[in-house]
GROMACS .gro file of C-alpha atoms in nm:
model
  320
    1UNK     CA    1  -2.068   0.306  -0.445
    2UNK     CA    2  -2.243   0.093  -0.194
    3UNK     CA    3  -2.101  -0.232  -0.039
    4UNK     CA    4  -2.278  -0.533  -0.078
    5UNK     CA    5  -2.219  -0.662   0.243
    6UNK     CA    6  -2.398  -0.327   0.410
    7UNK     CA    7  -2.219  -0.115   0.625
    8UNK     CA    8  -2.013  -0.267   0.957
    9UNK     CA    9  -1.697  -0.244   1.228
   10UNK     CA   10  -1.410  -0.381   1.019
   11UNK     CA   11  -1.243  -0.445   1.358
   12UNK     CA   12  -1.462  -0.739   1.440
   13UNK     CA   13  -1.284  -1.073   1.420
   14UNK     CA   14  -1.618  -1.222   1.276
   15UNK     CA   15  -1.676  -0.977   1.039
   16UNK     CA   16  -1.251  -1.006   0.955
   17UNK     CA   17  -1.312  -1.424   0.921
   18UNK     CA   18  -1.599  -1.323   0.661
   19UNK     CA   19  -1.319  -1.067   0.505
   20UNK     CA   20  -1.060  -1.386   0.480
   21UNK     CA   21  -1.266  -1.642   0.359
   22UNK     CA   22  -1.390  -1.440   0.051
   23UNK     CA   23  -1.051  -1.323  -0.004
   24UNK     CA   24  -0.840  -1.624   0.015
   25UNK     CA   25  -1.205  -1.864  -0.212
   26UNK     CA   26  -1.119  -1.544  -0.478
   27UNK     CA   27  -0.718  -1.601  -0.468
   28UNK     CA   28  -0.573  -1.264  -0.274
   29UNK     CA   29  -0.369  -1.464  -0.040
   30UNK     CA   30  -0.165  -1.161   0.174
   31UNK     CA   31  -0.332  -0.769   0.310
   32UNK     CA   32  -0.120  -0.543   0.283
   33UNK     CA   33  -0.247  -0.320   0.573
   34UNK     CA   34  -0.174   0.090   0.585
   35UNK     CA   35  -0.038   0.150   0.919
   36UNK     CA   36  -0.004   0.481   1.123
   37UNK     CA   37   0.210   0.667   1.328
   38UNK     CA   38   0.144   0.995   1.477
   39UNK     CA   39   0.278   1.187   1.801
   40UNK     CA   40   0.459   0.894   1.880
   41UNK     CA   41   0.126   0.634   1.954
   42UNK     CA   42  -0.026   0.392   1.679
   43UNK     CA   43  -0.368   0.489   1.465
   44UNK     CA   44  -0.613   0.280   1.367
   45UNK     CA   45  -0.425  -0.021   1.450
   46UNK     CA   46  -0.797  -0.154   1.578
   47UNK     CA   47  -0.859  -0.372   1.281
   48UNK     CA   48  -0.532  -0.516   1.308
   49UNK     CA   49  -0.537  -0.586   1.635
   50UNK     CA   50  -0.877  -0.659   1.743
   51UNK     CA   51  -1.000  -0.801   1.423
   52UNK     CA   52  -0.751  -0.936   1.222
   53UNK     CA   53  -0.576  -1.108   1.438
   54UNK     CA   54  -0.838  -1.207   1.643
   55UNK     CA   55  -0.986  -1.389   1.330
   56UNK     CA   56  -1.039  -1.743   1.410
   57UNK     CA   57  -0.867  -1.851   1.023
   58UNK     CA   58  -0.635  -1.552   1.070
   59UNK     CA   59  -0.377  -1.780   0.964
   60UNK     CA   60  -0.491  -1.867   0.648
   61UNK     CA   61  -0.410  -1.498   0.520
   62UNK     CA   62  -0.091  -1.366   0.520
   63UNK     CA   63  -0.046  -1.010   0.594
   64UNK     CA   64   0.226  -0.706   0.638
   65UNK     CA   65   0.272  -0.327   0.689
   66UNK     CA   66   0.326  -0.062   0.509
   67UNK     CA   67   0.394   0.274   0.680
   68UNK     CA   68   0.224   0.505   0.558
   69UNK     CA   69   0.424   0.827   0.700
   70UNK     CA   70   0.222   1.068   0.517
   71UNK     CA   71   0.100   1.387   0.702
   72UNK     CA   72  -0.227   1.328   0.778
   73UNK     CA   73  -0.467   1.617   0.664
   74UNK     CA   74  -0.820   1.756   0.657
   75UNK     CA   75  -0.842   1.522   0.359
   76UNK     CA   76  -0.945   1.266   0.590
   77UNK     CA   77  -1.263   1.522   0.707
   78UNK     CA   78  -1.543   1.483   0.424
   79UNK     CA   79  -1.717   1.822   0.611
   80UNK     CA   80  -1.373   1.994   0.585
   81UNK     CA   81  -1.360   2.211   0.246
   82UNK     CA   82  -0.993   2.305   0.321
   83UNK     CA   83  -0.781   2.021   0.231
   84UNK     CA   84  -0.471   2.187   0.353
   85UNK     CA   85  -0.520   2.151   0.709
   86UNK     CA   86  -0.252   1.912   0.917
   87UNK     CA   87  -0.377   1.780   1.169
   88UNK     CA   88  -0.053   1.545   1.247
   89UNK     CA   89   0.314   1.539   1.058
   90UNK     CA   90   0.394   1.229   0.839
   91UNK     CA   91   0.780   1.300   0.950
   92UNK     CA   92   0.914   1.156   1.287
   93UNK     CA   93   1.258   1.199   1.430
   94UNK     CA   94   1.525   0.893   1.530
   95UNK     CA   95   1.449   0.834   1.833
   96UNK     CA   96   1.032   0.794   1.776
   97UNK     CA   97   1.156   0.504   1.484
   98UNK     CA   98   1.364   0.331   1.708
   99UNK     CA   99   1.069   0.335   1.938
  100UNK     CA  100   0.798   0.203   1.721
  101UNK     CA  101   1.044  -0.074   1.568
  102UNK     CA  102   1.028  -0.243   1.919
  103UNK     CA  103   0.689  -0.311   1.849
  104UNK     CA  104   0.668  -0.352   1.437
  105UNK     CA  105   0.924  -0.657   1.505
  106UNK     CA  106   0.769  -0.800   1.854
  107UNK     CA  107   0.368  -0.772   1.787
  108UNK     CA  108   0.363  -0.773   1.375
  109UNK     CA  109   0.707  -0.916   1.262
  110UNK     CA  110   0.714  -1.221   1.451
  111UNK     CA  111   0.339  -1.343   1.373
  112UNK     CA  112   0.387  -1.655   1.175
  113UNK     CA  113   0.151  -1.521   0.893
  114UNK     CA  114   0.371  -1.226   0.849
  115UNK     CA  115   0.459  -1.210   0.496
  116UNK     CA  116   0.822  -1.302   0.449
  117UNK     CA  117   1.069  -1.296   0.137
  118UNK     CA  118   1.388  -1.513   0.188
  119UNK     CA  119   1.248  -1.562   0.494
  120UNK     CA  120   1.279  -1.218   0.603
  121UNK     CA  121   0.995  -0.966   0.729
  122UNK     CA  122   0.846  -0.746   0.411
  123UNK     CA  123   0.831  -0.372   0.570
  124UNK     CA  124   0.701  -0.102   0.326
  125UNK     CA  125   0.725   0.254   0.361
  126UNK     CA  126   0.504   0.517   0.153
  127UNK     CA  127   0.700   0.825   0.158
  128UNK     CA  128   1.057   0.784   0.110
  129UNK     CA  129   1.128   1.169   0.113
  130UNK     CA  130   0.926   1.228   0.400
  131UNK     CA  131   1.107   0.977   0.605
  132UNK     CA  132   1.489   1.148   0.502
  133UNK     CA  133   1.356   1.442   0.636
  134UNK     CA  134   1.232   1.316   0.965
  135UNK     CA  135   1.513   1.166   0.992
  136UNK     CA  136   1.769   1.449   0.877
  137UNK     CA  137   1.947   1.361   0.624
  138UNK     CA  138   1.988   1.050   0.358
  139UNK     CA  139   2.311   0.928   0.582
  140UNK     CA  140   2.060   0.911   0.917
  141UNK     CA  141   1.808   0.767   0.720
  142UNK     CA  142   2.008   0.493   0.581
  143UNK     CA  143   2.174   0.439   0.918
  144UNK     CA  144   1.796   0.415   1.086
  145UNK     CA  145   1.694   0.162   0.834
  146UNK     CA  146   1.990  -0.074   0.919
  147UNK     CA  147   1.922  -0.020   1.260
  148UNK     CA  148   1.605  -0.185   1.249
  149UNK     CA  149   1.767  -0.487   0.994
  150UNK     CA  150   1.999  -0.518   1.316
  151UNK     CA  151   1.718  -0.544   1.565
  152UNK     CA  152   1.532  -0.769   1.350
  153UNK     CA  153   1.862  -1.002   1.319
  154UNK     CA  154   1.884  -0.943   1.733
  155UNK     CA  155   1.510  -1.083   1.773
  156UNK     CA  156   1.578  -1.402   1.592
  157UNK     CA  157   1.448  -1.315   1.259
  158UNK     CA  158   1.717  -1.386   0.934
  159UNK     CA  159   1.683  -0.999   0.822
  160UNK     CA  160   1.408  -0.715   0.682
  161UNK     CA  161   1.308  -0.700   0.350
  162UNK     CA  162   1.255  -0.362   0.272
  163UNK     CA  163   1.010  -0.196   0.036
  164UNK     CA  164   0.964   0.085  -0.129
  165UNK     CA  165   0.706   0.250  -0.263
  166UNK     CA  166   0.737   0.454  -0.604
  167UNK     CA  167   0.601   0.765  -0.728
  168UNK     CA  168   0.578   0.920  -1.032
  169UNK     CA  169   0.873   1.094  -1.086
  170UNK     CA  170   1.082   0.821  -0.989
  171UNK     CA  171   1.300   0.617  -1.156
  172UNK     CA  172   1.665   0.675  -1.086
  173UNK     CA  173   1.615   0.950  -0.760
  174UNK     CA  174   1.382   1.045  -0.516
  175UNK     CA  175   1.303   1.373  -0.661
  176UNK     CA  176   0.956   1.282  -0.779
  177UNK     CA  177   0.878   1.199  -0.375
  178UNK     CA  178   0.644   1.375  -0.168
  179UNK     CA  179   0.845   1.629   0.062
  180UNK     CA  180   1.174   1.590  -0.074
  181UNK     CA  181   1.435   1.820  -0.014
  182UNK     CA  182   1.733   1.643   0.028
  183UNK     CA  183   1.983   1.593  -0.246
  184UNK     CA  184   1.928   1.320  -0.456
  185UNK     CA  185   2.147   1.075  -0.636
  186UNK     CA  186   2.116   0.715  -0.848
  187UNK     CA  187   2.078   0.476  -0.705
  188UNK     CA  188   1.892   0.604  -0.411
  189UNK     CA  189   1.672   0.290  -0.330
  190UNK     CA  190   1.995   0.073  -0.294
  191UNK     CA  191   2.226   0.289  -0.090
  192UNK     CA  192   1.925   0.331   0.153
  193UNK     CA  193   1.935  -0.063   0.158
  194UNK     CA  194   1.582  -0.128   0.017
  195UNK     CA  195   1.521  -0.447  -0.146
  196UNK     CA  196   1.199  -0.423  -0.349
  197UNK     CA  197   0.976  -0.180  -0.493
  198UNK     CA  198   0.594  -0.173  -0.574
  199UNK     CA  199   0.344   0.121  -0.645
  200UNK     CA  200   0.082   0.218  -0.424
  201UNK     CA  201  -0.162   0.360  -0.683
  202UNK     CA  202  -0.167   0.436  -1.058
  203UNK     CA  203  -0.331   0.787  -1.004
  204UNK     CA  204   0.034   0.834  -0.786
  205UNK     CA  205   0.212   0.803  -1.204
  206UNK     CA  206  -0.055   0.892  -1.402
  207UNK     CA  207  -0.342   1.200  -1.438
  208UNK     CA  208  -0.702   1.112  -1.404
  209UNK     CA  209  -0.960   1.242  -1.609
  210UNK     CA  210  -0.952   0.960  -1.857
  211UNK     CA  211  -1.083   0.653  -1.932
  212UNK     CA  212  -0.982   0.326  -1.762
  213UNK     CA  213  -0.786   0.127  -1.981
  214UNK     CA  214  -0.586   0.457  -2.106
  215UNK     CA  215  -0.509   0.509  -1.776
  216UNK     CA  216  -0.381   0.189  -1.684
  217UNK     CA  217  -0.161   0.131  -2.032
  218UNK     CA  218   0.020   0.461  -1.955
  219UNK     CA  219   0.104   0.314  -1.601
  220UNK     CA  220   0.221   0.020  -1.709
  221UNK     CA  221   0.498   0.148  -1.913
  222UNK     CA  222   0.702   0.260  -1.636
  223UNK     CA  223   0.738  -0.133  -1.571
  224UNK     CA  224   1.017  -0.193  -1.825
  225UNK     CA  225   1.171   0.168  -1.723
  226UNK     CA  226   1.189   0.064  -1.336
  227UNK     CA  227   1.354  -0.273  -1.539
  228UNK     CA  228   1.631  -0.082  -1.731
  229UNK     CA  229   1.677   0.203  -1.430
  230UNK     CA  230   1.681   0.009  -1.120
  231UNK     CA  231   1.881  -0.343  -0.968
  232UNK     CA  232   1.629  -0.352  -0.710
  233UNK     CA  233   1.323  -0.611  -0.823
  234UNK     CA  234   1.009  -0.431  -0.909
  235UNK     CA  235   0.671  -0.564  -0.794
  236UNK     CA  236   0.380  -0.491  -1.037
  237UNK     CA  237   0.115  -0.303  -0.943
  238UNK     CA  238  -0.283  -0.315  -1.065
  239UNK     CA  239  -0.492  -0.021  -0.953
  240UNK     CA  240  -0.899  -0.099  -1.000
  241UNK     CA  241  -1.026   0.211  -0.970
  242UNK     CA  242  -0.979   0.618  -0.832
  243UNK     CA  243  -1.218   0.845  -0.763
  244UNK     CA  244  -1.213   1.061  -0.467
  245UNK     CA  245  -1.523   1.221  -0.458
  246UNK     CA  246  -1.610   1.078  -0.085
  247UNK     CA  247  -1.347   1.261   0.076
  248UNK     CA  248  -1.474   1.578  -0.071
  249UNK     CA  249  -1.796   1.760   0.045
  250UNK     CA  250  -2.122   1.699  -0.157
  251UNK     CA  251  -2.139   2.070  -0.303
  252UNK     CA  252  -1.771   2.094  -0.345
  253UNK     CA  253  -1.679   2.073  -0.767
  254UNK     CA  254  -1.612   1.677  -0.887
  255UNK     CA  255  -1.219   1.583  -0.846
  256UNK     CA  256  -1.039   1.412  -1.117
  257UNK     CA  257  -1.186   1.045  -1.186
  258UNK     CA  258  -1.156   0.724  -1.388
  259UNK     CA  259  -1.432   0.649  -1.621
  260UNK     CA  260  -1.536   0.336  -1.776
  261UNK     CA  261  -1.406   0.066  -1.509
  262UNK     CA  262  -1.503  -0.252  -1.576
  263UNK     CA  263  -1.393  -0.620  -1.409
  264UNK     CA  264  -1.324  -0.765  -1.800
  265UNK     CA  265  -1.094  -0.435  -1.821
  266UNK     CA  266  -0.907  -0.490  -1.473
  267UNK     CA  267  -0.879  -0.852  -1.584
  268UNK     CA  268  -0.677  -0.769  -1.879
  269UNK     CA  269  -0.457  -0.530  -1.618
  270UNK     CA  270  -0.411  -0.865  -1.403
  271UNK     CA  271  -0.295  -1.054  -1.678
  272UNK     CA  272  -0.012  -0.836  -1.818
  273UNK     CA  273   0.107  -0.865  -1.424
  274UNK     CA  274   0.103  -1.222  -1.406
  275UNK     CA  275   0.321  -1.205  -1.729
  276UNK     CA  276   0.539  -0.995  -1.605
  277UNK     CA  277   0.579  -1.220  -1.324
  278UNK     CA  278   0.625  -1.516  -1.511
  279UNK     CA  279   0.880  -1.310  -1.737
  280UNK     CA  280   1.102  -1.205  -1.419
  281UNK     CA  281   1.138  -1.601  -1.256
  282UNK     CA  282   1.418  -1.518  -1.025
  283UNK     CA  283   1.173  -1.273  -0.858
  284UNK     CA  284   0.952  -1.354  -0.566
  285UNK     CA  285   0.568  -1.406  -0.741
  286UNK     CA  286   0.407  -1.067  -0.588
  287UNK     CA  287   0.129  -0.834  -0.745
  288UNK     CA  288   0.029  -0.548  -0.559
  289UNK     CA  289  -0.369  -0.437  -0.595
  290UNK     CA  290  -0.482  -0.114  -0.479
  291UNK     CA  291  -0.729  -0.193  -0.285
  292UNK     CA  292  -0.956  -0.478  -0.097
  293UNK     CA  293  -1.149  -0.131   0.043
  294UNK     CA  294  -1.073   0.179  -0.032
  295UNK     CA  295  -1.377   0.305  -0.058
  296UNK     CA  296  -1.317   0.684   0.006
  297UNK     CA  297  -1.125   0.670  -0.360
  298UNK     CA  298  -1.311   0.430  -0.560
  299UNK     CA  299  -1.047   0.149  -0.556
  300UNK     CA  300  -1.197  -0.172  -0.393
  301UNK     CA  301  -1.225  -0.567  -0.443
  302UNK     CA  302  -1.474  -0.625  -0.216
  303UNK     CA  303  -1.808  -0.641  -0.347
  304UNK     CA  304  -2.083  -0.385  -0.444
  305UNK     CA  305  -2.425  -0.318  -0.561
  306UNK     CA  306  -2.318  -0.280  -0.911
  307UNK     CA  307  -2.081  -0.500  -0.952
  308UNK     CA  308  -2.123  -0.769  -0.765
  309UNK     CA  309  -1.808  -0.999  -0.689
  310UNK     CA  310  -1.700  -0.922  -1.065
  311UNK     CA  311  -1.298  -0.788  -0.946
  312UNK     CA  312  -1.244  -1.085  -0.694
  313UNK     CA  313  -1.397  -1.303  -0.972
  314UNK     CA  314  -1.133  -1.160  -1.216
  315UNK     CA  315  -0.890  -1.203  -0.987
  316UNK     CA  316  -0.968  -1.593  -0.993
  317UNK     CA  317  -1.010  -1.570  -1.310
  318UNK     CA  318  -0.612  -1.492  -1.396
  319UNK     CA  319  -0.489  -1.683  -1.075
  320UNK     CA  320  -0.692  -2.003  -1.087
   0.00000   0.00000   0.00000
């Protein structure tokens, strides 16, 4: 797996106007970027910041967050052969999230490329569970969420539009969610006041091991079940790729891949979610792709040595 375009700082601005231009000539028109939060400061907020939004045709990408409250481990440390090290808690208390939510809505919220539904501010969050518990208990994590709607309404914007992100277990409660504990119920996703819900990654519904298209069919059915389980619009999802190997050191045994990936096989992928897309009309048009460059799992549009520009060209392909 070796990028095309070499090795460099993805927190320039030039090498983030390179980024945009290929994306938006290939049709990906929003990032959706991972962002951090540990011991109460930012991480890796560098590309945003300094390179992103420095970009001279910044504003001819849309872009918006996702939190990804997961606690951060030694899987991040390729030397490490211990995965189970923490280095920093996903889970942060009330008054840390009232904290940060000054500056989601003031430096991020209020850009005007800030991806908006209904006009309102898209806000994902990875790990629903994780985020009840930090904030302890469903009732003080459904009264934190409308406390930032309120702020947002307070700062001049018409609302939030909230996201979730789904896991495996999932639909109808949040027992399938990473560090759950609390007690679960139906309806979980509206009583906590979410509007949406996308996937982050098909290897987060289905086991690896197997070849591409398998994998990607057995994913897909959950879209009809989120349909017939949940009133909250679903958002479908197209993973390219997963294979984790980087993270891992070089003598430790292989993880669990995907086999066989091709860019005529992901096409197919993107087509079933444009017609799901086209099937669901009163929704807002969104497809969630894991990833423009994930390259520590093996899920990436941007181009390499042995493929070339094939996934953004199948992406243009479907959404000429």
């Amino acid at each position: 797996r070796v990028p095309l375009w070499g090795y460099f700082d993805e927190s320039s601005p030039k090498m983030q106007e390179k980024i945009i231009k290929t994306a938006t000539k290939y049709g990906v028109n929003t990032f959706i970027f991972d962002w951090y939060w540990y011991e109460n400061r930012p991480f890796l907020e560098g590309v945003l910041n300094n390179g992103f939004l420095k970009a001279k045709n910044c504003r001819k990408m849309n872009f918006y967050l996702m939190w990804a409250n997961h606690t951060a481990n030694s899987y991040w440390d390729r030397t490490e052969p211990d995965k189970s090290k923490v280095y920093w808690h996903g889970e942060v208390d009330r008054k840390i999230f009232d904290g940060f939510c000054d500056h989601l809505i003031q430096d991020y919220f209020k850009q005007p490329n800030y991806y908006r539904i209904d006009g309102k501010p898209v806000f994902a969050i990875y790990e629903l569970g994780t985020f009840i518990r930090g904030m302890g208990g469903f009732e003080e994590a459904r009264e934190a969420l409308q406390s930032l709607r309120n702020k947002c309404i307070a700062a001049g914007l018409p609302g939030l539009h909230l996201q979730a992100i789904v896991w495996g277990a999932l639909p109808a409660s949040l027992s399938g969610t990473p560090g759950d504990k609390e007690e679960t119920q139906n309806n979980t996703l509206v009583k906590l006041g979410f509007n949406s819900m996308t996937n982050y990654q098909w290897c987060h519904l289905e086991p690896t091991n197997r070849e591409y298209t398998e994998w990607g069919e057995a994913a897909i059915t959950r879209w009809k079940q989120y349909d017939s389980d949940f009133t909250v619009p679903y958002f479908p999802h197209v993973s390219i790729d997963w294979d984790p190997n980087p993270r891992f050191p070089l003598e430790s045994p292989v993880q669990g891949t995907v086999f066989d990936i091709t860019p005529a096989k992901f096409e197919k992928f993107l087509q079933k979610a444009k017609n799901y897309v086209d099937a669901h009309p009163q929704q807002t048009p969104l497809i969630t792709i894991n990833a423009w460059n994930e390259w520590a799992e093996g899920s990436y549009l941007e181009p390499d040595e042995e493929n070339g520009y094939g996934f953004l060209k199948a992406v243009k392909r479907v959404f000429k």
